[in-house]
PDB file of C-alpha atoms in Angstrom:
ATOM      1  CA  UNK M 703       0.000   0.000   0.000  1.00 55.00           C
ATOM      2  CA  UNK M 704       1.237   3.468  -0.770  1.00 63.00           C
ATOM      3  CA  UNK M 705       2.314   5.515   2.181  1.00 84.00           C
ATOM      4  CA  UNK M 706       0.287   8.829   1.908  1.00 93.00           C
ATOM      5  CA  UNK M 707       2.263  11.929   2.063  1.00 96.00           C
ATOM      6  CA  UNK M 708       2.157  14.032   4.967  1.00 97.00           C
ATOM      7  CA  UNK M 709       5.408  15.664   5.556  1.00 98.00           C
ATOM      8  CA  UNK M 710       7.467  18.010   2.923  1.00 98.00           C
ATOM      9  CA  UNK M 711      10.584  19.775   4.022  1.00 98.00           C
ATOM     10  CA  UNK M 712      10.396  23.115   1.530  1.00 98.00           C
ATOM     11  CA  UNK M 713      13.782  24.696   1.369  1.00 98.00           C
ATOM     12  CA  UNK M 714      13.338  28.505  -0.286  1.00 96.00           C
ATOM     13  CA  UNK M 715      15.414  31.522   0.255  1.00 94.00           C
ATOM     14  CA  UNK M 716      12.792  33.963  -0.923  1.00 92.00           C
ATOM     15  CA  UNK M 717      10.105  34.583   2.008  1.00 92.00           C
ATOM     16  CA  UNK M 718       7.294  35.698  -0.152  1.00 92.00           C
ATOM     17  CA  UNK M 719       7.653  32.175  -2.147  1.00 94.00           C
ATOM     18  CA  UNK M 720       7.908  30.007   1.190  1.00 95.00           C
ATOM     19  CA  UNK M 721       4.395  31.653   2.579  1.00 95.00           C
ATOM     20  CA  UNK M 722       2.559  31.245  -0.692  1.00 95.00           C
ATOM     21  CA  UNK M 723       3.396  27.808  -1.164  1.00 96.00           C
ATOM     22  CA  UNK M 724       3.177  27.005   2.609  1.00 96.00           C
ATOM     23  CA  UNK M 725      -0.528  27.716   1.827  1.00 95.00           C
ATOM     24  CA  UNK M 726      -1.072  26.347  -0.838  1.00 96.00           C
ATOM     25  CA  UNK M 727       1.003  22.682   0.240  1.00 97.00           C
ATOM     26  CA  UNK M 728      -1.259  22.926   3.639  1.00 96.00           C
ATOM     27  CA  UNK M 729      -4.653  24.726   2.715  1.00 94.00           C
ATOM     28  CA  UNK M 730      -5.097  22.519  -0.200  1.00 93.00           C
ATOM     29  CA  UNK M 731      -2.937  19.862   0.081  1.00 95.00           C
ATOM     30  CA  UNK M 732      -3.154  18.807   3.704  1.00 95.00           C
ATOM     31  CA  UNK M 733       0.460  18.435   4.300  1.00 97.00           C
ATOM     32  CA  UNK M 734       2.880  19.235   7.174  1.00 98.00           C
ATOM     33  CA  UNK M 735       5.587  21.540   5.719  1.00 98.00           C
ATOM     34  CA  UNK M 736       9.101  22.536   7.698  1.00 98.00           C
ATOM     35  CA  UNK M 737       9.873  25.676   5.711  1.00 97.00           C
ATOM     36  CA  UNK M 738      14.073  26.412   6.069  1.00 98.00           C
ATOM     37  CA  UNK M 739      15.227  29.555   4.111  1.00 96.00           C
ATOM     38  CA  UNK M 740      18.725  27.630   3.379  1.00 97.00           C
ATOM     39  CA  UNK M 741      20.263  25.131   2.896  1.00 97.00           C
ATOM     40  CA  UNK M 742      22.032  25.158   5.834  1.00 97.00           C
ATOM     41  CA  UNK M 743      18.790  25.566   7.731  1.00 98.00           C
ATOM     42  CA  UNK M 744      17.324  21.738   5.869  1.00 98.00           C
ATOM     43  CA  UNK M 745      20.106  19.799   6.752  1.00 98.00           C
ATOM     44  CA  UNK M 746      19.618  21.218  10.317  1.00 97.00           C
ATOM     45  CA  UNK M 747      15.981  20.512  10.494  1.00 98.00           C
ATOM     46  CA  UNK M 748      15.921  17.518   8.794  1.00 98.00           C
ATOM     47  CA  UNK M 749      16.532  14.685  10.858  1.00 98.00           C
ATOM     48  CA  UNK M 750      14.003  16.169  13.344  1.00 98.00           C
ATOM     49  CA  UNK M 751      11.322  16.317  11.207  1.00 98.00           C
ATOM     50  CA  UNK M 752      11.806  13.177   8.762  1.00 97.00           C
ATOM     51  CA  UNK M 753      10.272  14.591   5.835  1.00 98.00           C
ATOM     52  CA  UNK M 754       8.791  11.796   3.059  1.00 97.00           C
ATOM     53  CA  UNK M 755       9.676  14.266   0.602  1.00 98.00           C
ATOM     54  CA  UNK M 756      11.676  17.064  -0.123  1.00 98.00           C
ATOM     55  CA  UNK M 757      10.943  20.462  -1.937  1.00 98.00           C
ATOM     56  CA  UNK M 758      14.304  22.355  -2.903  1.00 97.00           C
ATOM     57  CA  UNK M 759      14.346  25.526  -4.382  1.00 96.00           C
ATOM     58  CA  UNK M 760      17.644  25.443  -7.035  1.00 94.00           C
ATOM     59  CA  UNK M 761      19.053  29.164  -6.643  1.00 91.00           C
ATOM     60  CA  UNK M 762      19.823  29.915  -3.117  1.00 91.00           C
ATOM     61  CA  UNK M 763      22.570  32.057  -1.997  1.00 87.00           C
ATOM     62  CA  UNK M 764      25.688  30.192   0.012  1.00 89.00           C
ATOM     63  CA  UNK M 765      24.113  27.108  -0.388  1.00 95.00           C
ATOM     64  CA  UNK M 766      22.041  26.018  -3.478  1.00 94.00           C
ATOM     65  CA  UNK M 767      19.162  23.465  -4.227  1.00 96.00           C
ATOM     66  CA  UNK M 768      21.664  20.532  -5.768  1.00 95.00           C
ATOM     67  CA  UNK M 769      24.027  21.152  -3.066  1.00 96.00           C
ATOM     68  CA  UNK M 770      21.831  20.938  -0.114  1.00 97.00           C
ATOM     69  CA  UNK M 771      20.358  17.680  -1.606  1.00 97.00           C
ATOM     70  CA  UNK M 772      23.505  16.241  -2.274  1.00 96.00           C
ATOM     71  CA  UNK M 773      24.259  17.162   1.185  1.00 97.00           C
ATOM     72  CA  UNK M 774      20.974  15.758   2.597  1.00 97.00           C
ATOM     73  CA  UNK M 775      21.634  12.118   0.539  1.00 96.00           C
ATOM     74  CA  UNK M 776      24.863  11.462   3.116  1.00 96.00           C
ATOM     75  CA  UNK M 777      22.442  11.435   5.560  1.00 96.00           C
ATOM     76  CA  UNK M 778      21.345   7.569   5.685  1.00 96.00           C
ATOM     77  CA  UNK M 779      18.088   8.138   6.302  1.00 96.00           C
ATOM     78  CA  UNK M 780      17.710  10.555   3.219  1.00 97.00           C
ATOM     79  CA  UNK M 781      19.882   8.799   0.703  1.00 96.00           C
ATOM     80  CA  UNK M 782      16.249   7.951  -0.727  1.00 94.00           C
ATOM     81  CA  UNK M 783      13.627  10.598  -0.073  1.00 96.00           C
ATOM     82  CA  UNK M 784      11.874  11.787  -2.853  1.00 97.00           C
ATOM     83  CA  UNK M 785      13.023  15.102  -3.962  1.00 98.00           C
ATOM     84  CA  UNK M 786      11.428  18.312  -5.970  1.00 98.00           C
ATOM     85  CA  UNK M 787      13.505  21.071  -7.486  1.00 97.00           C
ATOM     86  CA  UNK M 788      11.314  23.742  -8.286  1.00 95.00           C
ATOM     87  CA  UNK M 789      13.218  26.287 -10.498  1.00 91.00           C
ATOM     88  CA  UNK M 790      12.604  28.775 -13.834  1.00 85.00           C
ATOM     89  CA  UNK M 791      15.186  26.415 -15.633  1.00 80.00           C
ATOM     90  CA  UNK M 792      12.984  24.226 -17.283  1.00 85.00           C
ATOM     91  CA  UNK M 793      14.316  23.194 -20.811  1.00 87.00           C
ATOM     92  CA  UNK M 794      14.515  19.705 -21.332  1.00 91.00           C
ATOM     93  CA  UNK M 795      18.689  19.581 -21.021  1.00 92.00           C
ATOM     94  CA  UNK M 796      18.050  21.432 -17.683  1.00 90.00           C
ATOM     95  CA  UNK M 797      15.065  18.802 -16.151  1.00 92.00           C
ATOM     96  CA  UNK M 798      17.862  16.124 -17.417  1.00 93.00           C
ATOM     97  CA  UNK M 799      20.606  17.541 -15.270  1.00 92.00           C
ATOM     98  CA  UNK M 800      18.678  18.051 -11.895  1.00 94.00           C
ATOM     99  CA  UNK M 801      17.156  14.047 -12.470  1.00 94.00           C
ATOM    100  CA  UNK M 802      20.733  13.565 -12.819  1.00 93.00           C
ATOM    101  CA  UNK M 803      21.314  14.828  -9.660  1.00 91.00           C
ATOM    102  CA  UNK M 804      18.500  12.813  -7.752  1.00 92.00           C
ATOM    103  CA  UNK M 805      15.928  14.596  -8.471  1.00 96.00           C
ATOM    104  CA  UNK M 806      12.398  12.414  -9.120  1.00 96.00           C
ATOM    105  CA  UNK M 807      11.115  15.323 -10.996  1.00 96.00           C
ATOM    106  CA  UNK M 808      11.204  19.436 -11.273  1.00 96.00           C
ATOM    107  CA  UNK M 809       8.354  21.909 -10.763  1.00 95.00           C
ATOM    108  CA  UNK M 810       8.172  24.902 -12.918  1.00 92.00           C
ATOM    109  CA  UNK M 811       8.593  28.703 -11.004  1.00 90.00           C
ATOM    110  CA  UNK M 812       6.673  30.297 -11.175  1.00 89.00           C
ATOM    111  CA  UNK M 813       4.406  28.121  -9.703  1.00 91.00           C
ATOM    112  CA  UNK M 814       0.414  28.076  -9.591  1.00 91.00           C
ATOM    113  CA  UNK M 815      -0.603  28.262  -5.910  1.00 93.00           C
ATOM    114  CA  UNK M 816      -3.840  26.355  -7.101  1.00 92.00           C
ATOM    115  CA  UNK M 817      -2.089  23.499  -8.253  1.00 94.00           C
ATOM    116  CA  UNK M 818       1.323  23.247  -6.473  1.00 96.00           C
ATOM    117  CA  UNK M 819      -0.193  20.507  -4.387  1.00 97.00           C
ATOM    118  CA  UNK M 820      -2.123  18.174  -6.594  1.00 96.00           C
ATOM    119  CA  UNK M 821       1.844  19.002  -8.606  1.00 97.00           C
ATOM    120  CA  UNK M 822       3.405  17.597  -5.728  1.00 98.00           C
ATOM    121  CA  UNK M 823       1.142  14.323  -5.144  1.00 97.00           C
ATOM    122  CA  UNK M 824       0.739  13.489  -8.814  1.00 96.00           C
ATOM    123  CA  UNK M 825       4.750  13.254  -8.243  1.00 96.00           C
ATOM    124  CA  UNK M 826       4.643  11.659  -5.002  1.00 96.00           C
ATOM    125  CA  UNK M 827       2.186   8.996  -6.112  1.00 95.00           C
ATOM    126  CA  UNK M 828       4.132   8.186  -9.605  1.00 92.00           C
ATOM    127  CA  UNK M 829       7.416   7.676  -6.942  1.00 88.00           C
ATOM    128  CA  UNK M 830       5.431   4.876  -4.980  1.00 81.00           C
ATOM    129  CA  UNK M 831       3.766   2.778  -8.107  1.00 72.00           C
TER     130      UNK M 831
ATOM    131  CA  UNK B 465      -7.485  21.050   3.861  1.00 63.00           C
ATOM    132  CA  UNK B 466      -9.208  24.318   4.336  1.00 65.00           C
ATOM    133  CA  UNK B 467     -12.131  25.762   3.011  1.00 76.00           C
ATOM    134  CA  UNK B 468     -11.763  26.809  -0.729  1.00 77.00           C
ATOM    135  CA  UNK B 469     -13.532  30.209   0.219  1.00 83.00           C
ATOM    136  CA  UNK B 470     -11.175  30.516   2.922  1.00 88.00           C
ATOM    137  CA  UNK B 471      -8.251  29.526   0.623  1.00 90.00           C
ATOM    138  CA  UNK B 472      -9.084  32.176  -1.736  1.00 91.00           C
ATOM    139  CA  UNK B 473      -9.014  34.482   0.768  1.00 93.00           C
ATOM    140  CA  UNK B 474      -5.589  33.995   2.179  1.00 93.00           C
ATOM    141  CA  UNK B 475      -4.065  34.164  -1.322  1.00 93.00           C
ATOM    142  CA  UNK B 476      -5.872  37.378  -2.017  1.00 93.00           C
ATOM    143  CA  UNK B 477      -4.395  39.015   1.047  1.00 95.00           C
ATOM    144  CA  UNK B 478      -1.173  37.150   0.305  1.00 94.00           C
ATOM    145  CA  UNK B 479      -1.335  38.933  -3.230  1.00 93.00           C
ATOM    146  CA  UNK B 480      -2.054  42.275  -1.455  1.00 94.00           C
ATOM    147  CA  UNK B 481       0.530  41.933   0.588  1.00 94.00           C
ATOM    148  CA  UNK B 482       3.107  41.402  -2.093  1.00 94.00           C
ATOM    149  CA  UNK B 483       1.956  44.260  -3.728  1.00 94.00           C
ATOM    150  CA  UNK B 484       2.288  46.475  -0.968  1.00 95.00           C
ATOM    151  CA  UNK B 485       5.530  45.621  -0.380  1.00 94.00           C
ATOM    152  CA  UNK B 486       6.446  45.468  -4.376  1.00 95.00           C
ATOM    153  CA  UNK B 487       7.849  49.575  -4.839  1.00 95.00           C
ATOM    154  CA  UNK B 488      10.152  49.085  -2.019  1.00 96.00           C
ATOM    155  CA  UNK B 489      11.713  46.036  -3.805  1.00 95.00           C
ATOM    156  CA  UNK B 490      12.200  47.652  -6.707  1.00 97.00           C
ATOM    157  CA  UNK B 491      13.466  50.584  -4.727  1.00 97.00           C
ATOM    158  CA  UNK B 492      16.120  48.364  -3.649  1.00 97.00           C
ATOM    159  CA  UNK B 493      16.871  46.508  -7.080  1.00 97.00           C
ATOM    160  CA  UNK B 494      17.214  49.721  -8.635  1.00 97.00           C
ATOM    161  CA  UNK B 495      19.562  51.426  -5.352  1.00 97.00           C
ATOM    162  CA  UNK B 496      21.618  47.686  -5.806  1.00 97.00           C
ATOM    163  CA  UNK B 497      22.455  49.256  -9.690  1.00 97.00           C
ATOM    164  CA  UNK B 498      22.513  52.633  -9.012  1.00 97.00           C
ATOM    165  CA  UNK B 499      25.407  51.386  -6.235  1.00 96.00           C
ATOM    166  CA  UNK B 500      27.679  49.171  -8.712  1.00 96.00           C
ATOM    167  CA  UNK B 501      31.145  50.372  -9.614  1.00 95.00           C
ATOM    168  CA  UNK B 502      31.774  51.723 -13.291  1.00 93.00           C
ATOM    169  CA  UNK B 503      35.335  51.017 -13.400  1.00 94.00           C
ATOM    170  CA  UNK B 504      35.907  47.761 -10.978  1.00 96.00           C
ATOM    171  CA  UNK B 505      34.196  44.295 -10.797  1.00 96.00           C
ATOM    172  CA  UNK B 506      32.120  44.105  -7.730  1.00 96.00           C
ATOM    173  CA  UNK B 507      30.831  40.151  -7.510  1.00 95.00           C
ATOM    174  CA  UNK B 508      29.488  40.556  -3.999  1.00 94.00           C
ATOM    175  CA  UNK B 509      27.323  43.773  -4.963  1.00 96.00           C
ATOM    176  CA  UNK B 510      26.771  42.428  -8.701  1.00 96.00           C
ATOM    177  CA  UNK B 511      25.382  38.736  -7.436  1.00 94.00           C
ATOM    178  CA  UNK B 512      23.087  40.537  -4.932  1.00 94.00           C
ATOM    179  CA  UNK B 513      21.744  42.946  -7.780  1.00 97.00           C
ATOM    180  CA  UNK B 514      20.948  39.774  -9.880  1.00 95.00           C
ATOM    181  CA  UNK B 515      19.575  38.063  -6.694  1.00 92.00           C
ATOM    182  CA  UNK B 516      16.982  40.526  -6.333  1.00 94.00           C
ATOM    183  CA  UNK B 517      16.132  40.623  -9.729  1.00 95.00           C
ATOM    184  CA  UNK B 518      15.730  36.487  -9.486  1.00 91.00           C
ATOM    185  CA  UNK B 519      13.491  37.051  -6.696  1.00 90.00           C
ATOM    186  CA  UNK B 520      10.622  38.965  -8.262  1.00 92.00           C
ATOM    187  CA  UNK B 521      11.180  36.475 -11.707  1.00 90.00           C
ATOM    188  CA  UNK B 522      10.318  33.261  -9.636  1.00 86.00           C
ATOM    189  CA  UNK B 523       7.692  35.177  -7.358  1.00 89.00           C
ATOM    190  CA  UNK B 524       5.828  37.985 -10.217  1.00 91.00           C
ATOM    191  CA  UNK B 525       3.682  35.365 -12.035  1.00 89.00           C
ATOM    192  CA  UNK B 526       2.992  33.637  -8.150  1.00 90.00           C
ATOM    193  CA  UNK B 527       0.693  36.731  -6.486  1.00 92.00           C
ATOM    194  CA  UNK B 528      -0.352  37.857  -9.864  1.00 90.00           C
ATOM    195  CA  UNK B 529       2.509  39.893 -11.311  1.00 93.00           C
ATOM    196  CA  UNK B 530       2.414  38.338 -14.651  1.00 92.00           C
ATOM    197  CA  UNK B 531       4.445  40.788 -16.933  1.00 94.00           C
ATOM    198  CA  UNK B 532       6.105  41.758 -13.780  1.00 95.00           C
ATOM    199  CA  UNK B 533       7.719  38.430 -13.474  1.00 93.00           C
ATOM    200  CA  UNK B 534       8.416  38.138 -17.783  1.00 93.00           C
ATOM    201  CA  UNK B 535      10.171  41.591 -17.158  1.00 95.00           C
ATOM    202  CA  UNK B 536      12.243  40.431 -14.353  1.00 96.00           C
ATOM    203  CA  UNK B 537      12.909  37.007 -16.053  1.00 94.00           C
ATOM    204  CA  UNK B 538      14.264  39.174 -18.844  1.00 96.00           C
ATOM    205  CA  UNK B 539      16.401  41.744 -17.128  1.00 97.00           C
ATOM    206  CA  UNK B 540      18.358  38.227 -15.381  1.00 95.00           C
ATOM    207  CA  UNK B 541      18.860  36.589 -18.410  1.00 94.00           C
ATOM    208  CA  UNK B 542      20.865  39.778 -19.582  1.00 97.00           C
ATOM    209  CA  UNK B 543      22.999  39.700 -16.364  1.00 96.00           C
ATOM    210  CA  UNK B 544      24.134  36.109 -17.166  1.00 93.00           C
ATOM    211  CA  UNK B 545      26.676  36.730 -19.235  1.00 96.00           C
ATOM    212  CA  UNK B 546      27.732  38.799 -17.164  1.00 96.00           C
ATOM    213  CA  UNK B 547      28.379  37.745 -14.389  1.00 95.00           C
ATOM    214  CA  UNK B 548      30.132  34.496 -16.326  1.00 94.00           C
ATOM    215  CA  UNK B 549      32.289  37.127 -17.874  1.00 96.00           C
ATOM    216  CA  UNK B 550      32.719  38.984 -14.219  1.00 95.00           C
ATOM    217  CA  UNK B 551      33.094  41.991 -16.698  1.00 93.00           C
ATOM    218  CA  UNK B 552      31.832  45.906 -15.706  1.00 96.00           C
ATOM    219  CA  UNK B 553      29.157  46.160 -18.215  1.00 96.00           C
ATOM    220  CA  UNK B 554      29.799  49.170 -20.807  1.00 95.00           C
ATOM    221  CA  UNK B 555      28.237  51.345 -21.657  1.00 96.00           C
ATOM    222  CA  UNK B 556      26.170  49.735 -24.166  1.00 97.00           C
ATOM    223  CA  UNK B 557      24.978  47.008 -21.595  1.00 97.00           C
ATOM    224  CA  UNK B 558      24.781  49.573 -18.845  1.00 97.00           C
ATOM    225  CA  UNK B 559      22.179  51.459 -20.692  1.00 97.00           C
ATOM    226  CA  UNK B 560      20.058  48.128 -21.726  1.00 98.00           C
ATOM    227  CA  UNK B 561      19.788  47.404 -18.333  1.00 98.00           C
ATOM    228  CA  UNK B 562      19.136  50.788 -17.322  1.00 97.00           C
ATOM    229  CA  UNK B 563      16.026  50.089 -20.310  1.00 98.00           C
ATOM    230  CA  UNK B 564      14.836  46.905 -18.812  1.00 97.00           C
ATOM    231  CA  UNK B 565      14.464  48.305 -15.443  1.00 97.00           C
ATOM    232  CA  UNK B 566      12.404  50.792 -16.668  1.00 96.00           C
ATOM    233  CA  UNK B 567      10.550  48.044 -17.775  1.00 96.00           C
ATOM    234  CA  UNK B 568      10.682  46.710 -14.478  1.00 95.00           C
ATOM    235  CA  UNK B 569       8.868  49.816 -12.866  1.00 94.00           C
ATOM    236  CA  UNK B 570       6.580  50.173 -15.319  1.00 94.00           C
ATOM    237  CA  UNK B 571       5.327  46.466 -15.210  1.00 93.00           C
ATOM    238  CA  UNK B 572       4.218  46.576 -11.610  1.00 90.00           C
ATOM    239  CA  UNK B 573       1.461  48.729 -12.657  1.00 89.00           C
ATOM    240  CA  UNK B 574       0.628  46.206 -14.469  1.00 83.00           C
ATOM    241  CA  UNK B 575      -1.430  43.613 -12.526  1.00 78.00           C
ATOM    242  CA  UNK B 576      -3.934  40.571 -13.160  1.00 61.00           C
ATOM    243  CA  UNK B 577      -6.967  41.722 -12.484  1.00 49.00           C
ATOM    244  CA  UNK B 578      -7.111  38.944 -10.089  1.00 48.00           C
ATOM    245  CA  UNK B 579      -5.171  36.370  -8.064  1.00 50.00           C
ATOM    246  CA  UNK B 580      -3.999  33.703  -9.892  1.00 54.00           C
TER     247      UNK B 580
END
């Protein structure tokens, strides 16, 4: 049986983007979100709050999206957690690259707040077929 | 899950809220140029210029900012070769960006004429 998603760690530097999509990931979406503004900040938080999945904006000052999650796979108990870049860079070379990097899939920014969660479980449900 | 009404509501104030805030950002983008050396490379002051503009390309579109977020997308791609070149712009560059962030300003007048 597939293990329903409850808990998303959402890593975003810009504040505006973390409240919008906290709404829209709890209000319609009925998850638990940990919001970190860094990178820094997720690999902190993480082991705390065990996300099932992981949300990862890619352009972060200090510490950016494919670092932090390369950072966050050393981590045993992350070295398989579904994770989300969500980033402008969207060409098909560009979705390659970040799969490449352990990625299960990218989300487009900017992003519709109507639809970021049924985005997130359509991905979350295609992981656990 | 909440209420769809209630939902609605949120973002609208969310939207509201971004737009409040959105001439002081642009303030800032355009006081992050206005503050860049002519004759030296500045990285630090460049890459926090072009993180600003980043910001309101990921976010315009979100809280209904549509053209505001195209114009912002626009002005960034410019400043990538850029900053890969770590090169003061000339003049010549200096004055298309000085056009896009016109562009900029004048695109936050320029709103959905409702939440996304």
């Amino acid at each position: 049986m597939t293990d329903k998603l409850k808990r998303i760690l959402y890593v975003e530097d810009e504040a505006d983007i973390r409240t919008v999509a906290l709404l829209a990931l709890e209000a319609l979406g009925g998850f638990t979100v940990d919001l970190c503004h860094s990178g820094s900040e997720a690999l902190s938080r993480a082991p705390d709050f065990r996300p099932q999945l992981i949300l990862l904006d890619v352009m972060m000052p200090a510490m950016d999206g494919p670092t932090t999650l390369s950072l966050l796979r050393e981590l045993p108990q992350f070295a398989a957690t579904p994770a989300i870049f969500m980033t402008a860079k969207v060409q098909p070379a560009e979705v390659a690259h970040y799969l490449e990097l352990g990625a299960v899939d990218v989300i487009p920014k900017p992003f519709d707040p109507m639809t970021l969660a049924s985005q997130v479980q359509a991905i979350w449900s295609r992981c656990h077929v | 899950m909440s209420d769809p009404d209630d939902f609605q509501a949120k973002l609208k104030a969310l939207c509201a809220d971004f737009a409040t805030h959105l001439p002081g950002k642009l303030e800032r983008i355009e006081q992050a140029w206005q503050q860049l050396p002519h004759d030296v490379w500045d990285a630090a002051g460049f890459q926090s210029f072009n993180s600003m503009v980043h910001g309101l390309s990921g976010s315009g579109k979100t809280f209904g900012f549509a053209l505001l977020g195209a114009a912002a997308r626009t002005l960034e791609d410019y400043l990538k070769p850029i900053l890969r070149a770590e090169t003061v712009p000339n003049e010549e560059q200096r004055q298309h960006i000085r056009d896009l962030l016109g562009e900029l300003h004048q695109a936050q007048y320029q709103r959905a004429t409702a939440p996304p």
